[in-house]
Tab-separated table of C-alpha atoms in Angstrom:
chain	number	residue	atom	x	y	z
A	1	GLU	CA	-83.801	69.717	10.006
A	2	ALA	CA	-87.109	69.270	11.865
A	3	ASP	CA	-88.931	72.441	12.914
A	4	ILE	CA	-89.167	71.789	16.605
A	5	TYR	CA	-87.600	74.139	19.104
A	6	GLN	CA	-86.743	73.972	22.751
A	7	THR	CA	-85.657	76.741	25.094
A	8	PRO	CA	-83.560	77.133	27.042
A	9	ARG	CA	-80.877	74.760	25.778
A	10	TYR	CA	-79.067	74.803	29.101
A	11	LEU	CA	-80.383	75.774	32.522
A	12	VAL	CA	-78.641	75.795	35.888
A	13	ILE	CA	-80.948	76.611	38.748
A	14	GLY	CA	-81.160	76.354	42.509
A	15	THR	CA	-83.323	73.962	44.499
A	16	GLY	CA	-86.902	75.068	45.027
A	17	LYS	CA	-87.195	77.276	41.956
A	18	LYS	CA	-90.099	76.992	39.557
A	19	ILE	CA	-89.058	76.392	35.963
A	20	THR	CA	-90.782	76.036	32.618
A	21	LEU	CA	-89.164	74.308	29.681
A	22	GLU	CA	-90.542	75.512	26.366
A	23	CYS	CA	-91.241	73.358	23.312
A	24	SER	CA	-92.735	74.561	20.048
A	25	GLN	CA	-93.213	72.954	16.650
A	26	THR	CA	-94.255	74.462	13.350
A	27	MET	CA	-95.233	71.243	11.596
A	28	GLY	CA	-98.862	71.219	12.745
A	29	HIS	CA	-98.403	67.866	14.474
A	30	ASP	CA	-101.148	66.743	16.842
A	31	LYS	CA	-98.961	64.378	18.879
A	32	MET	CA	-96.293	65.761	21.193
A	33	TYR	CA	-94.055	64.085	23.754
A	34	TRP	CA	-91.655	64.874	26.600
A	35	TYR	CA	-88.842	62.471	27.334
A	36	GLN	CA	-86.283	62.450	30.120
A	37	GLN	CA	-82.826	61.168	29.216
A	38	ASP	CA	-79.772	60.835	31.436
A	39	PRO	CA	-76.484	61.183	29.513
A	40	GLY	CA	-75.836	58.190	27.280
A	41	MET	CA	-78.927	56.385	28.500
A	42	GLU	CA	-82.304	55.414	27.067
A	43	LEU	CA	-85.258	57.746	26.769
A	44	HIS	CA	-88.140	57.601	29.205
A	45	LEU	CA	-91.523	59.050	28.293
A	46	ILE	CA	-92.818	61.372	31.006
A	47	HIS	CA	-95.726	63.138	29.248
A	48	TYR	CA	-97.558	63.041	25.960
A	49	SER	CA	-100.404	64.836	24.252
A	50	TYR	CA	-102.678	63.783	21.418
A	51	GLY	CA	-103.926	67.279	20.763
A	52	VAL	CA	-105.153	70.525	22.297
A	53	ASN	CA	-106.385	70.082	25.881
A	54	SER	CA	-105.154	66.466	25.912
A	55	THR	CA	-102.283	65.471	28.207
A	56	GLU	CA	-101.308	62.120	29.681
A	57	LYS	CA	-98.532	60.866	31.923
A	58	GLY	CA	-95.984	58.476	30.510
A	59	ASP	CA	-94.498	55.409	32.134
A	60	LEU	CA	-91.809	57.271	34.071
A	61	SER	CA	-93.230	58.999	37.094
A	62	SER	CA	-92.436	62.675	37.042
A	63	GLU	CA	-93.214	65.588	39.314
A	64	SER	CA	-93.486	67.838	36.282
A	65	THR	CA	-96.713	68.984	34.660
A	66	VAL	CA	-97.538	69.911	31.069
A	67	SER	CA	-100.204	71.849	29.227
A	68	ARG	CA	-101.403	71.926	25.623
A	69	ILE	CA	-103.419	75.026	24.975
A	70	ARG	CA	-102.185	75.475	21.401
A	71	THR	CA	-101.287	72.796	18.882
A	72	GLU	CA	-97.768	74.125	18.404
A	73	HIS	CA	-96.847	74.632	22.069
A	74	PHE	CA	-96.212	72.003	24.778
A	75	PRO	CA	-94.453	73.482	27.816
A	76	LEU	CA	-93.246	71.454	30.784
A	77	THR	CA	-93.250	72.938	34.284
A	78	LEU	CA	-91.502	71.959	37.486
A	79	GLU	CA	-93.061	73.762	40.450
A	80	SER	CA	-90.112	73.162	42.762
A	81	ALA	CA	-86.892	71.936	41.207
A	82	ARG	CA	-84.749	69.401	43.062
A	83	PRO	CA	-81.294	67.920	42.319
A	84	SER	CA	-83.013	64.645	41.330
A	85	HIS	CA	-84.556	66.553	38.394
A	86	THR	CA	-81.103	67.061	36.878
A	87	SER	CA	-81.296	65.475	33.422
A	88	GLN	CA	-81.819	66.196	29.749
A	89	TYR	CA	-85.386	66.806	28.626
A	90	LEU	CA	-86.280	66.090	25.002
A	91	CYS	CA	-89.438	67.249	23.296
A	92	ALA	CA	-90.750	65.466	20.211
A	93	SER	CA	-93.739	65.581	17.900
A	94	SER	CA	-95.327	63.333	15.304
A	95	ALA	CA	-98.157	63.530	12.816
A	96	GLY	CA	-99.463	60.135	13.864
A	97	GLY	CA	-98.977	58.112	17.025
A	98	ALA	CA	-96.035	56.085	18.288
A	99	ARG	CA	-95.861	54.166	15.013
A	100	ASP	CA	-95.108	57.343	13.123
A	101	THR	CA	-91.747	59.100	12.866
A	102	GLN	CA	-91.034	61.342	15.808
A	103	TYR	CA	-89.214	64.642	15.286
A	104	PHE	CA	-87.079	65.788	18.167
A	105	GLY	CA	-86.015	69.146	19.496
A	106	PRO	CA	-82.414	69.823	20.539
A	107	GLY	CA	-83.167	69.194	24.216
A	108	THR	CA	-82.822	71.171	27.434
A	109	ARG	CA	-80.030	70.155	29.749
A	110	LEU	CA	-81.208	70.962	33.272
A	111	THR	CA	-78.940	71.100	36.304
A	112	VAL	CA	-80.466	71.699	39.718
A	113	LEU	CA	-77.971	72.623	42.407
B	1	ALA	CA	-94.176	43.701	28.960
B	2	GLN	CA	-92.399	44.649	25.783
B	3	THR	CA	-88.663	45.159	26.064
B	4	VAL	CA	-85.902	46.263	23.708
B	5	THR	CA	-82.322	45.101	24.259
B	6	GLN	CA	-79.208	46.563	22.716
B	7	SER	CA	-76.364	44.370	23.869
B	8	GLN	CA	-73.477	46.544	22.636
B	9	PRO	CA	-73.021	49.619	24.851
B	10	GLU	CA	-70.172	50.922	22.671
B	11	MET	CA	-68.554	50.078	19.344
B	12	SER	CA	-65.822	51.631	17.299
B	13	VAL	CA	-64.737	51.004	13.715
B	14	GLN	CA	-62.463	52.594	11.177
B	15	GLU	CA	-63.879	54.973	8.611
B	16	ALA	CA	-65.165	53.186	5.475
B	17	GLU	CA	-65.727	49.900	7.318
B	18	THR	CA	-69.100	48.216	7.701
B	19	VAL	CA	-70.595	47.948	11.172
B	20	THR	CA	-73.648	46.126	12.498
B	21	LEU	CA	-75.535	47.197	15.597
B	22	SER	CA	-77.713	44.585	17.253
B	23	CYS	CA	-81.197	44.934	18.695
B	24	THR	CA	-83.575	42.318	20.042
B	25	TYR	CA	-87.068	42.831	21.349
B	26	ASP	CA	-89.724	40.906	23.144
B	27	THR	CA	-93.414	41.030	22.256
B	28	SER	CA	-96.385	38.763	21.790
B	29	GLU	CA	-97.888	41.068	19.184
B	30	ASN	CA	-97.874	40.353	15.466
B	31	ASN	CA	-98.298	43.848	14.106
B	32	TYR	CA	-95.752	46.411	15.189
B	33	TYR	CA	-93.131	48.890	14.039
B	34	LEU	CA	-89.404	49.065	14.669
B	35	PHE	CA	-87.120	52.058	14.453
B	36	TRP	CA	-83.491	53.066	14.580
B	37	TYR	CA	-82.843	56.611	15.741
B	38	LYS	CA	-79.494	58.413	15.730
B	39	GLN	CA	-78.425	61.002	18.309
B	40	PRO	CA	-75.182	62.744	17.230
B	41	PRO	CA	-73.130	64.520	19.907
B	42	SER	CA	-74.900	67.750	20.893
B	43	ARG	CA	-77.358	67.448	18.017
B	44	GLN	CA	-80.976	66.459	17.585
B	45	MET	CA	-82.197	62.892	17.513
B	46	ILE	CA	-83.250	61.880	14.017
B	47	LEU	CA	-84.867	58.835	12.475
B	48	VAL	CA	-82.492	56.558	10.580
B	49	ILE	CA	-84.829	53.825	9.447
B	50	ARG	CA	-88.317	52.448	10.092
B	51	GLN	CA	-89.599	48.904	9.548
B	52	GLU	CA	-93.163	47.618	9.579
B	53	ALA	CA	-93.329	44.092	10.960
B	54	TYR	CA	-95.759	42.787	8.371
B	55	LYS	CA	-93.400	43.753	5.544
B	56	GLN	CA	-91.008	40.948	4.652
B	57	GLN	CA	-88.565	43.194	2.835
B	58	ASN	CA	-85.813	44.748	4.923
B	59	ALA	CA	-85.868	48.545	4.974
B	60	THR	CA	-82.927	50.461	3.510
B	61	GLU	CA	-81.936	54.123	3.456
B	62	ASN	CA	-78.809	54.751	1.419
B	63	ARG	CA	-75.884	53.309	3.466
B	64	PHE	CA	-78.190	52.135	6.244
B	65	SER	CA	-80.033	48.837	6.091
B	66	VAL	CA	-81.671	46.509	8.553
B	67	ASN	CA	-81.742	42.765	8.972
B	68	PHE	CA	-85.213	42.089	10.322
B	69	GLN	CA	-85.696	38.545	11.614
B	70	LYS	CA	-89.272	38.430	12.892
B	71	ALA	CA	-89.187	34.894	14.271
B	72	ALA	CA	-85.984	35.608	16.160
B	73	LYS	CA	-87.253	39.063	17.205
B	74	SER	CA	-84.075	40.629	15.955
B	75	PHE	CA	-83.650	43.985	14.235
B	76	SER	CA	-80.000	44.815	13.498
B	77	LEU	CA	-78.758	47.938	11.741
B	78	LYS	CA	-75.963	47.739	9.192
B	79	ILE	CA	-74.005	50.836	8.260
B	80	SER	CA	-71.943	50.447	5.110
B	81	ASP	CA	-68.962	52.619	4.174
B	82	SER	CA	-69.064	54.276	7.573
B	83	GLN	CA	-68.281	57.990	7.766
B	84	LEU	CA	-67.059	60.245	10.558
B	85	GLY	CA	-70.507	61.837	10.652
B	86	ASP	CA	-71.998	58.484	11.640
B	87	THR	CA	-70.473	58.887	15.110
B	88	ALA	CA	-73.493	59.003	17.420
B	89	MET	CA	-75.658	57.163	19.896
B	90	TYR	CA	-77.973	54.766	18.085
B	91	PHE	CA	-81.254	53.785	19.682
B	92	CYS	CA	-83.495	50.936	18.682
B	93	ALA	CA	-87.191	51.450	19.449
B	94	PHE	CA	-90.404	49.426	19.205
B	95	ALA	CA	-94.065	50.408	18.905
B	96	ASP	CA	-96.951	47.933	18.889
B	97	SER	CA	-99.783	50.245	19.853
B	98	ASN	CA	-100.192	53.884	19.075
B	99	TYR	CA	-99.405	54.711	22.644
B	100	GLN	CA	-95.659	55.046	23.058
B	101	LEU	CA	-92.274	53.867	21.889
B	102	ILE	CA	-90.236	51.393	23.917
B	103	TRP	CA	-86.567	52.377	23.704
B	104	GLY	CA	-83.368	50.379	23.985
B	105	ALA	CA	-80.465	51.621	26.104
B	106	GLY	CA	-78.509	52.712	23.044
B	107	THR	CA	-75.186	51.879	21.406
B	108	LYS	CA	-72.457	54.495	21.262
B	109	LEU	CA	-70.821	54.223	17.847
B	110	ILE	CA	-67.445	55.853	17.218
B	111	ILE	CA	-66.070	56.088	13.706
B	112	LYS	CA	-62.301	56.504	13.767
B	113	PRO	CA	-60.412	58.326	10.993
């Protein structure tokens, strides 16, 4: 089992609230990723990081923001949640880039009412 | 733009049977990597198998093997002696650069007892 953790696992929240989804890994990986996945659908990259103080947006436009202050920690923040943000958010990490194996967390299933 | 196509949204087979999941991709690159990832119900996504395009030999991992046809841009996954624990979503993914993975829409595989 990969050592990558996400909290909370499930979150139901009202419109307009600020939320932070936590992701931590203990493998010392430089590369970390956030994906958005609707149930039974493909993954869409929304943010990635190549190391501390490095963050980039992925191909899927997202109103979320991320930070990478420590190698092991890659939180995702939504300043004002909306129903359109309802989805599953998966965090992943890898030692190398996209060509390397990615290790995934269990995901956070977010519902915005 | 690179694309990954999984033409079988859902498949089901009896336990112990062999099943093949199809994946095709589109790229003009010559050097790239292909992956099959497995996402069991309510569990973490994990790597099943990884193939480097410049390697002629098809990758295998125990009961899982691929049929990599570079000219046809085809990358199918064969699961032999299928087990109940193989029930999952299976995603095919492609990486040519070190930037990000391109994901297929997934195939839901159900193994029936």
